[in-house]
mmCIF file of C-alpha atoms in Angstrom:
data_model
loop_
_atom_site.group_PDB
_atom_site.id
_atom_site.type_symbol
_atom_site.label_atom_id
_atom_site.label_comp_id
_atom_site.label_asym_id
_atom_site.label_seq_id
_atom_site.Cartn_x
_atom_site.Cartn_y
_atom_site.Cartn_z
ATOM 1 C CA MET G 119 56.503 144.549 55.369
ATOM 2 C CA LYS G 120 57.142 144.173 59.102
ATOM 3 C CA LYS G 121 53.634 145.411 59.935
ATOM 4 C CA PHE G 122 52.150 142.995 57.398
ATOM 5 C CA PHE G 123 54.099 140.104 58.963
ATOM 6 C CA ILE G 124 52.782 140.933 62.468
ATOM 7 C CA VAL G 125 49.216 141.219 61.204
ATOM 8 C CA ALA G 126 49.596 137.896 59.384
ATOM 9 C CA LEU G 127 50.820 136.215 62.575
ATOM 10 C CA ALA G 128 47.872 137.590 64.544
ATOM 11 C CA ALA G 129 45.458 136.385 61.880
ATOM 12 C CA ALA G 130 47.036 132.937 61.905
ATOM 13 C CA ALA G 131 46.708 132.751 65.689
ATOM 14 C CA LEU G 132 43.027 133.715 65.499
ATOM 15 C CA THR G 133 42.457 131.095 62.810
ATOM 16 C CA ALA G 134 44.160 128.423 64.952
ATOM 17 C CA CYS G 135 41.969 129.341 67.929
ATOM 18 C CA ALA G 136 38.887 129.240 65.714
ATOM 19 C CA GLN G 137 39.800 125.745 64.562
ATOM 20 C CA GLN G 138 40.210 124.347 68.076
ATOM 21 C CA PRO G 139 37.237 122.265 69.304
ATOM 22 C CA LYS G 140 34.908 124.301 71.510
ATOM 23 C CA TYR G 141 32.777 123.172 74.405
ATOM 24 C CA VAL G 142 29.974 124.670 76.468
ATOM 25 C CA ILE G 143 28.923 123.247 79.827
ATOM 26 C CA SER G 144 25.890 124.868 81.401
ATOM 27 C CA GLY G 145 24.150 123.785 84.538
ATOM 28 C CA GLN G 146 21.903 124.320 87.493
ATOM 29 C CA VAL G 147 23.248 123.786 90.989
ATOM 30 C CA GLU G 148 21.931 124.477 94.472
ATOM 31 C CA GLU G 149 23.843 126.215 97.279
ATOM 32 C CA ALA G 150 27.084 126.807 95.385
ATOM 33 C CA GLU G 151 28.831 130.079 94.705
ATOM 34 C CA VAL G 152 31.541 128.868 92.313
ATOM 35 C CA MET G 153 31.875 125.791 90.107
ATOM 36 C CA TYR G 154 35.207 124.389 88.975
ATOM 37 C CA LEU G 155 36.318 122.454 85.901
ATOM 38 C CA ILE G 156 39.089 120.120 87.059
ATOM 39 C CA GLN G 157 41.387 117.741 85.229
ATOM 40 C CA GLY G 158 44.158 115.704 86.817
ATOM 41 C CA GLY G 159 43.838 117.645 90.065
ATOM 42 C CA ASN G 160 44.319 120.983 88.288
ATOM 43 C CA VAL G 161 41.639 123.650 87.935
ATOM 44 C CA ILE G 162 41.131 124.361 84.226
ATOM 45 C CA ASP G 163 38.425 126.973 84.683
ATOM 46 C CA SER G 164 35.975 128.368 87.222
ATOM 47 C CA ALA G 165 32.522 129.905 86.860
ATOM 48 C CA VAL G 166 30.491 132.064 89.227
ATOM 49 C CA VAL G 167 27.041 130.676 90.017
ATOM 50 C CA LYS G 168 24.310 133.273 89.470
ATOM 51 C CA GLU G 169 20.778 132.431 90.565
ATOM 52 C CA GLY G 170 21.705 128.758 90.526
ATOM 53 C CA HIS G 171 23.082 128.859 86.991
ATOM 54 C CA PHE G 172 26.658 128.647 85.654
ATOM 55 C CA VAL G 173 28.370 128.262 82.278
ATOM 56 C CA PHE G 174 31.797 127.089 81.154
ATOM 57 C CA LYS G 175 32.914 127.984 77.625
ATOM 58 C CA GLY G 176 36.258 127.224 76.085
ATOM 59 C CA ALA G 177 38.454 125.494 73.574
ATOM 60 C CA TYR G 178 41.065 122.795 74.098
ATOM 61 C CA THR G 179 43.914 121.130 72.289
ATOM 62 C CA GLU G 180 42.646 117.606 72.998
ATOM 63 C CA PRO G 181 39.591 115.892 74.546
ATOM 64 C CA MET G 182 39.979 114.925 78.180
ATOM 65 C CA ILE G 183 38.304 113.227 81.119
ATOM 66 C CA ALA G 184 37.564 115.942 83.679
ATOM 67 C CA TYR G 185 35.205 116.857 86.544
ATOM 68 C CA VAL G 186 32.714 119.617 87.225
ATOM 69 C CA ALA G 187 32.455 120.259 90.965
ATOM 70 C CA ASP G 188 31.640 122.880 93.581
ATOM 71 C CA ASN G 189 34.942 122.324 95.379
ATOM 72 C CA GLN G 190 38.522 122.187 94.133
ATOM 73 C CA ASN G 191 38.946 119.195 96.458
ATOM 74 C CA LEU G 192 36.817 116.565 94.736
ATOM 75 C CA ARG G 193 36.509 114.511 97.927
ATOM 76 C CA ALA G 194 34.839 117.465 99.653
ATOM 77 C CA ALA G 195 32.525 118.305 96.738
ATOM 78 C CA GLU G 196 28.783 118.160 97.365
ATOM 79 C CA ALA G 197 27.804 118.773 93.747
ATOM 80 C CA GLY G 198 29.974 117.176 91.089
ATOM 81 C CA SER G 199 30.152 114.892 88.104
ATOM 82 C CA GLU G 200 32.665 113.427 85.702
ATOM 83 C CA VAL G 201 32.584 115.075 82.280
ATOM 84 C CA LEU G 202 34.013 113.690 79.052
ATOM 85 C CA LEU G 203 35.207 117.002 77.696
ATOM 86 C CA GLU G 204 34.594 117.061 73.965
ATOM 87 C CA ALA G 205 33.245 119.453 71.364
ATOM 88 C CA GLY G 206 29.600 120.345 71.823
ATOM 89 C CA GLU G 207 27.073 121.654 74.301
ATOM 90 C CA MET G 208 26.754 119.760 77.573
ATOM 91 C CA THR G 209 24.361 120.054 80.507
ATOM 92 C CA PHE G 210 25.154 119.504 84.188
ATOM 93 C CA ALA G 211 22.043 118.585 86.207
ATOM 94 C CA LYS G 212 20.515 116.035 88.574
ATOM 95 C CA ASN G 213 19.035 112.844 87.175
ATOM 96 C CA ASP G 214 16.126 110.762 88.482
ATOM 97 C CA LEU G 215 18.464 109.194 91.052
ATOM 98 C CA GLU G 216 19.218 112.681 92.439
ATOM 99 C CA GLN G 217 22.805 112.403 91.190
ATOM 100 C CA TYR G 218 24.573 115.106 89.179
ATOM 101 C CA VAL G 219 25.390 113.951 85.661
ATOM 102 C CA VAL G 220 26.577 115.505 82.394
ATOM 103 C CA THR G 221 24.661 114.903 79.155
ATOM 104 C CA GLY G 222 24.417 116.445 75.697
ATOM 105 C CA THR G 223 27.154 114.796 73.637
ATOM 106 C CA PRO G 224 27.373 111.147 72.476
ATOM 107 C CA ALA G 225 30.155 110.103 74.860
ATOM 108 C CA ASN G 226 28.588 111.852 77.862
ATOM 109 C CA ASP G 227 25.123 110.467 77.122
ATOM 110 C CA ALA G 228 26.553 106.938 76.917
ATOM 111 C CA ASN G 229 28.646 107.495 80.046
ATOM 112 C CA THR G 230 25.623 108.705 82.011
ATOM 113 C CA GLN G 231 23.489 105.801 80.805
ATOM 114 C CA LEU G 232 26.166 103.313 81.834
ATOM 115 C CA SER G 233 26.734 104.970 85.221
ATOM 116 C CA GLU G 234 23.016 104.935 86.012
ATOM 117 C CA LEU G 235 22.728 101.259 85.049
ATOM 118 C CA LEU G 236 25.756 100.300 87.151
ATOM 119 C CA ALA G 237 24.455 102.312 90.125
ATOM 120 C CA THR G 238 21.144 100.437 89.913
ATOM 121 C CA LEU G 239 22.940 97.081 89.810
ATOM 122 C CA VAL G 240 25.141 97.974 92.790
ATOM 123 C CA ALA G 241 22.117 99.077 94.834
ATOM 124 C CA GLU G 242 20.359 95.801 94.036
ATOM 125 C CA TYR G 243 23.512 93.807 94.817
ATOM 126 C CA ASN G 244 23.636 95.154 98.369
ATOM 127 C CA GLU G 245 20.172 93.716 99.085
ATOM 128 C CA ALA G 246 20.363 90.558 96.968
ATOM 129 C CA THR G 247 20.660 86.885 97.828
ATOM 130 C CA THR G 248 23.912 85.041 97.118
ATOM 131 C CA GLU G 249 22.455 83.446 93.984
ATOM 132 C CA ARG G 250 21.128 86.756 92.681
ATOM 133 C CA ARG G 251 24.480 88.443 93.360
ATOM 134 C CA MET G 252 26.151 86.072 90.897
ATOM 135 C CA GLU G 253 23.635 87.157 88.250
ATOM 136 C CA ILE G 254 24.199 90.822 89.070
ATOM 137 C CA ARG G 255 27.981 90.445 88.726
ATOM 138 C CA ALA G 256 27.450 88.890 85.296
ATOM 139 C CA ALA G 257 25.076 91.706 84.317
ATOM 140 C CA TYR G 258 27.597 94.300 85.539
ATOM 141 C CA ASP G 259 30.425 92.783 83.494
ATOM 142 C CA ALA G 260 28.164 92.477 80.448
ATOM 143 C CA ALA G 261 27.122 96.133 80.715
ATOM 144 C CA MET G 262 30.767 97.231 80.849
ATOM 145 C CA SER G 263 31.679 95.075 77.842
ATOM 146 C CA GLU G 264 28.709 96.247 75.788
ATOM 147 C CA ALA G 265 29.442 99.898 76.589
ATOM 148 C CA TYR G 266 33.068 99.472 75.560
ATOM 149 C CA GLU G 267 32.205 97.750 72.283
ATOM 150 C CA ALA G 268 29.694 100.488 71.427
ATOM 151 C CA ASN G 269 32.035 103.356 72.339
ATOM 152 C CA LYS G 270 35.585 102.055 71.829
ATOM 153 C CA SER G 271 36.372 104.758 69.280
ATOM 154 C CA ASN G 272 35.276 107.687 71.479
ATOM 155 C CA LEU G 273 36.213 109.239 74.809
ATOM 156 C CA LEU G 274 34.081 106.815 76.834
ATOM 157 C CA GLY G 275 35.956 103.974 75.176
ATOM 158 C CA VAL G 276 39.242 105.544 76.304
ATOM 159 C CA LYS G 277 37.911 105.773 79.859
ATOM 160 C CA LEU G 278 36.754 102.149 79.884
ATOM 161 C CA LEU G 279 39.969 100.948 78.247
ATOM 162 C CA ARG G 280 41.905 102.542 81.093
ATOM 163 C CA GLN G 281 40.189 100.038 83.401
ATOM 164 C CA GLU G 282 40.784 97.004 81.175
ATOM 165 C CA ALA G 283 44.200 97.684 79.615
ATOM 166 C CA TYR G 284 46.210 96.135 82.427
ATOM 167 C CA SER G 285 44.576 92.723 82.014
ATOM 168 C CA MET G 286 44.885 92.670 78.196
ATOM 169 C CA SER G 287 47.615 90.927 76.243
ATOM 170 C CA GLY G 288 49.910 93.016 74.080
ATOM 171 C CA SER G 289 48.102 92.116 70.862
ATOM 172 C CA GLU G 290 44.682 92.789 72.411
ATOM 173 C CA LEU G 291 45.774 96.185 73.713
ATOM 174 C CA GLN G 292 47.433 97.095 70.410
ATOM 175 C CA ALA G 293 44.178 96.340 68.573
ATOM 176 C CA ALA G 294 42.212 98.374 71.132
ATOM 177 C CA VAL G 295 44.485 101.392 70.662
ATOM 178 C CA ALA G 296 44.148 101.132 66.867
ATOM 179 C CA ALA G 297 40.355 101.242 67.227
ATOM 180 C CA ILE G 298 40.415 104.599 69.018
ATOM 181 C CA ALA G 299 39.417 107.558 66.828
ATOM 182 C CA PRO G 300 42.352 109.422 65.208
ATOM 183 C CA GLU G 301 41.490 112.693 66.986
ATOM 184 C CA LEU G 302 41.985 110.925 70.338
ATOM 185 C CA GLN G 303 45.300 109.248 69.460
ATOM 186 C CA GLU G 304 47.331 112.206 70.756
ATOM 187 C CA MET G 305 45.854 112.000 74.253
ATOM 188 C CA GLU G 306 48.573 111.261 76.794
ATOM 189 C CA VAL G 307 46.661 108.288 78.203
ATOM 190 C CA VAL G 308 46.287 106.778 74.701
ATOM 191 C CA LYS G 309 50.035 107.192 74.112
ATOM 192 C CA GLN G 310 50.602 105.354 77.408
ATOM 193 C CA PHE G 311 48.352 102.536 76.183
ATOM 194 C CA ALA G 312 50.450 102.280 73.004
ATOM 195 C CA GLU G 313 53.688 102.127 75.010
ATOM 196 C CA MET G 314 52.177 99.522 77.317
ATOM 197 C CA ALA G 315 51.060 97.450 74.325
ATOM 198 C CA ALA G 316 54.606 97.493 72.902
ATOM 199 C CA LYS G 317 56.004 96.145 76.182
ATOM 200 C CA LYS G 318 53.243 93.579 76.572
ATOM 201 C CA LEU G 319 53.813 92.319 73.016
ATOM 202 C CA SER G 320 57.302 91.240 74.030
ATOM 203 C CA THR G 321 55.857 89.104 76.838
ATOM 204 C CA ASP G 322 52.805 87.643 75.090
ATOM 205 C CA VAL G 323 52.296 83.890 74.842
ATOM 206 C CA GLY G 324 54.759 82.490 72.319
ATOM 207 C CA GLN G 325 57.484 85.041 73.040
ATOM 208 C CA PRO G 326 60.838 84.162 74.646
ATOM 209 C CA TYR G 327 61.144 85.096 78.325
ATOM 210 C CA LEU G 328 63.063 88.259 79.239
ATOM 211 C CA ASP G 329 65.860 87.656 81.701
ATOM 212 C CA PHE G 330 66.468 89.841 84.754
ATOM 213 C CA GLU G 331 68.390 89.659 88.004
ATOM 214 C CA GLN G 332 67.396 90.910 91.466
ATOM 215 C CA PRO G 333 68.515 90.228 95.048
ATOM 216 C CA ASP G 334 66.921 87.625 97.268
ATOM 217 C CA ALA G 335 66.203 88.265 100.960
ATOM 218 C CA ASN G 336 69.885 87.685 101.790
ATOM 219 C CA GLY G 337 71.047 90.210 99.202
ATOM 220 C CA ASN G 338 72.320 87.569 96.793
ATOM 221 C CA PRO G 339 71.586 88.277 93.107
ATOM 222 C CA VAL G 340 69.358 85.676 91.465
ATOM 223 C CA SER G 341 68.514 85.706 87.770
ATOM 224 C CA LEU G 342 65.418 84.287 86.118
ATOM 225 C CA LYS G 343 67.744 82.464 83.726
ATOM 226 C CA SER G 344 69.359 80.593 86.625
ATOM 227 C CA ILE G 345 65.950 79.377 87.809
ATOM 228 C CA ILE G 346 64.829 78.326 84.328
ATOM 229 C CA GLU G 347 68.096 76.479 83.663
ATOM 230 C CA GLN G 348 68.144 74.840 87.095
ATOM 231 C CA GLU G 349 68.273 71.067 86.773
ATOM 232 C CA GLY G 350 64.862 69.436 87.130
ATOM 233 C CA ASN G 351 62.811 72.529 86.375
ATOM 234 C CA LYS G 352 60.401 72.102 83.457
ATOM 235 C CA TYR G 353 58.037 75.046 83.930
ATOM 236 C CA VAL G 354 58.588 78.236 85.916
ATOM 237 C CA LEU G 355 55.832 80.635 86.935
ATOM 238 C CA VAL G 356 57.224 84.188 87.206
ATOM 239 C CA ASP G 357 54.861 85.671 89.769
ATOM 240 C CA PHE G 358 54.675 89.444 90.361
ATOM 241 C CA TRP G 359 53.101 90.197 93.742
ATOM 242 C CA ALA G 360 53.397 92.251 96.953
ATOM 243 C CA SER G 361 52.639 91.721 100.636
ATOM 244 C CA TRP G 362 50.245 94.705 100.660
ATOM 245 C CA CYS G 363 48.249 93.406 97.670
ATOM 246 C CA SER G 364 45.001 91.744 98.842
ATOM 247 C CA PRO G 365 44.278 90.055 95.473
ATOM 248 C CA CYS G 366 47.831 88.655 95.553
ATOM 249 C CA MET G 367 47.262 87.189 98.996
ATOM 250 C CA ALA G 368 43.971 85.708 97.779
ATOM 251 C CA GLU G 369 45.935 83.764 95.128
ATOM 252 C CA VAL G 370 48.281 82.174 97.681
ATOM 253 C CA PRO G 371 46.200 79.030 98.427
ATOM 254 C CA ALA G 372 45.955 78.175 94.711
ATOM 255 C CA LEU G 373 49.670 78.790 94.161
ATOM 256 C CA LYS G 374 50.576 76.603 97.134
ATOM 257 C CA ALA G 375 48.250 73.848 95.951
ATOM 258 C CA ALA G 376 49.869 73.837 92.505
ATOM 259 C CA TYR G 377 53.354 73.982 94.018
ATOM 260 C CA ASP G 378 52.713 71.120 96.438
ATOM 261 C CA ALA G 379 51.221 68.970 93.676
ATOM 262 C CA TYR G 380 53.786 69.549 90.940
ATOM 263 C CA HIS G 381 57.032 70.962 92.342
ATOM 264 C CA LYS G 382 58.673 67.534 92.482
ATOM 265 C CA LYS G 383 57.585 66.949 88.884
ATOM 266 C CA GLY G 384 59.349 70.059 87.583
ATOM 267 C CA PHE G 385 57.124 73.037 88.468
ATOM 268 C CA GLU G 386 58.823 76.054 90.069
ATOM 269 C CA ILE G 387 57.599 79.512 91.093
ATOM 270 C CA PHE G 388 59.842 82.569 90.985
ATOM 271 C CA GLY G 389 58.327 85.334 93.108
ATOM 272 C CA VAL G 390 59.080 88.962 92.259
ATOM 273 C CA SER G 391 57.822 91.330 94.948
ATOM 274 C CA LEU G 392 56.766 94.931 94.378
ATOM 275 C CA ASP G 393 57.232 95.668 98.061
ATOM 276 C CA ASN G 394 59.405 98.562 99.187
ATOM 277 C CA LYS G 395 59.787 97.434 102.808
ATOM 278 C CA LYS G 396 61.970 94.406 103.377
ATOM 279 C CA GLU G 397 60.302 93.518 106.673
ATOM 280 C CA ALA G 398 56.853 93.314 105.091
ATOM 281 C CA TRP G 399 58.182 91.284 102.153
ATOM 282 C CA GLU G 400 60.036 88.764 104.333
ATOM 283 C CA GLY G 401 57.146 88.613 106.789
ATOM 284 C CA ALA G 402 54.672 87.627 104.082
ATOM 285 C CA ILE G 403 57.009 84.914 102.767
ATOM 286 C CA LYS G 404 57.427 83.471 106.260
ATOM 287 C CA ASN G 405 53.846 83.791 107.483
ATOM 288 C CA LYS G 406 52.277 82.452 104.303
ATOM 289 C CA LYS G 407 54.933 79.718 103.945
ATOM 290 C CA LEU G 408 55.773 80.666 100.369
ATOM 291 C CA ASN G 409 58.477 78.050 99.946
ATOM 292 C CA TRP G 410 59.835 79.010 96.540
ATOM 293 C CA PRO G 411 62.574 81.417 95.368
ATOM 294 C CA HIS G 412 61.862 85.125 95.865
ATOM 295 C CA VAL G 413 63.575 88.340 94.746
ATOM 296 C CA SER G 414 62.887 92.057 94.944
ATOM 297 C CA ASP G 415 64.728 95.323 94.389
ATOM 298 C CA LEU G 416 62.352 96.874 96.978
ATOM 299 C CA LYS G 417 61.422 99.716 94.636
ATOM 300 C CA GLY G 418 57.659 99.157 94.739
ATOM 301 C CA TRP G 419 55.979 100.016 91.441
ATOM 302 C CA GLN G 420 59.365 101.074 90.079
ATOM 303 C CA ASN G 421 60.552 97.470 90.228
ATOM 304 C CA THR G 422 62.827 97.053 87.201
ATOM 305 C CA ALA G 423 61.626 93.531 86.374
ATOM 306 C CA ALA G 424 57.984 94.647 86.504
ATOM 307 C CA ASP G 425 58.837 97.501 84.145
ATOM 308 C CA LEU G 426 60.623 95.093 81.798
ATOM 309 C CA TYR G 427 57.480 92.923 81.614
ATOM 310 C CA GLY G 428 55.095 95.866 81.346
ATOM 311 C CA VAL G 429 53.396 94.960 84.620
ATOM 312 C CA ARG G 430 50.917 97.660 85.655
ATOM 313 C CA SER G 431 48.715 95.618 87.986
ATOM 314 C CA ILE G 432 49.290 92.723 90.363
ATOM 315 C CA PRO G 433 49.010 89.831 90.678
ATOM 316 C CA SER G 434 50.514 89.191 87.242
ATOM 317 C CA ASN G 435 52.300 86.028 86.175
ATOM 318 C CA TYR G 436 54.055 84.407 83.211
ATOM 319 C CA LEU G 437 54.501 80.655 82.797
ATOM 320 C CA VAL G 438 57.748 79.736 81.025
ATOM 321 C CA ASP G 439 58.611 76.440 79.335
ATOM 322 C CA CYS G 440 62.177 75.779 80.497
ATOM 323 C CA ALA G 441 63.009 73.565 77.515
ATOM 324 C CA THR G 442 62.272 76.261 74.939
ATOM 325 C CA GLY G 443 62.452 79.447 77.023
ATOM 326 C CA THR G 444 59.006 80.356 75.692
ATOM 327 C CA ILE G 445 56.137 81.975 77.576
ATOM 328 C CA VAL G 446 53.242 79.508 77.367
ATOM 329 C CA ALA G 447 50.601 81.217 79.536
ATOM 330 C CA THR G 448 50.013 84.528 81.281
ATOM 331 C CA ASN G 449 47.928 85.805 84.175
ATOM 332 C CA LEU G 450 46.658 82.456 85.381
ATOM 333 C CA ARG G 451 44.252 82.816 88.305
ATOM 334 C CA GLY G 452 43.135 80.429 91.037
ATOM 335 C CA GLU G 453 42.719 76.850 89.891
ATOM 336 C CA GLU G 454 43.952 77.808 86.411
ATOM 337 C CA VAL G 455 47.555 77.528 87.632
ATOM 338 C CA LYS G 456 47.224 73.935 88.763
ATOM 339 C CA ALA G 457 45.129 72.976 85.742
ATOM 340 C CA LYS G 458 47.587 74.453 83.245
ATOM 341 C CA VAL G 459 50.629 72.845 84.881
ATOM 342 C CA ALA G 460 48.808 69.507 85.042
ATOM 343 C CA GLU G 461 48.030 69.766 81.329
ATOM 344 C CA LEU G 462 51.633 70.546 80.437
ATOM 345 C CA LEU G 463 53.210 67.882 82.642
ATOM 346 C CA LYS G 464 50.877 65.029 81.710
#
């Protein structure tokens, strides 16, 4: 009986291995002795190059976004390409642009097609007139959107969603996660999207604001509730930013314009910095003349208020109606801040 049990276990293990998705990556490469399959900075496999040819064969527990390269340090690699590791036979080779790409499966074919199109647009952009550059930007954004819509259920869709998730609302991100194929739902990055969506849902337009308290530059605790309930305030923009964030600094003129125009009419800004150096934080407030209340726990991306609001990119902001405590707008950019406040205070 014992021997039968051991044999049964071995057979079950072989069956499990046989059921795991299998991949084959074969390729031609010049002047390389070893090729590496890398994911998240870790070497998954290596293959000796013989007469310019190499092959990776294996099985995995879940699809993943990885790299094939001739150096474990991707920055030092001379021959390398991203690979959307999924079941099937894939080929690593140079394309017409003399770039290494991976083809052979639906997600990789679509990824390569998109990458080649974007590379062409970028090359044209560098030589284009100002007017043409505006058209190229629009074409670039359209190509990304079209690729996502066509591949949102596969591994390329997961890759593209990783770039767009931070700017989506909770409901948008939740719908995007639901559209991903069931076999990809267990990927760690997809689970992170789901968690992010849950947090974002609680701070979508129409939801009540979430209170928090952090110290100001003098170390005094200031709560969001105290700002919202402050006499005279009608709308408060909770602005997540940092002194080291170039896009945040680019938003300063628009924020100041809105503040100067509507502060006396009931518009307030509550700045929450993701800095971790007090000197840099205070310096930016002083030098940029950001004359509104500011707080920070100086924990950088581990800022507790940012975590509460599901903030994963900055600048991010939430406009709160003080009378109802409801979030009425999110992620306003540039002139949108002034326009939205003007609409609400009219």
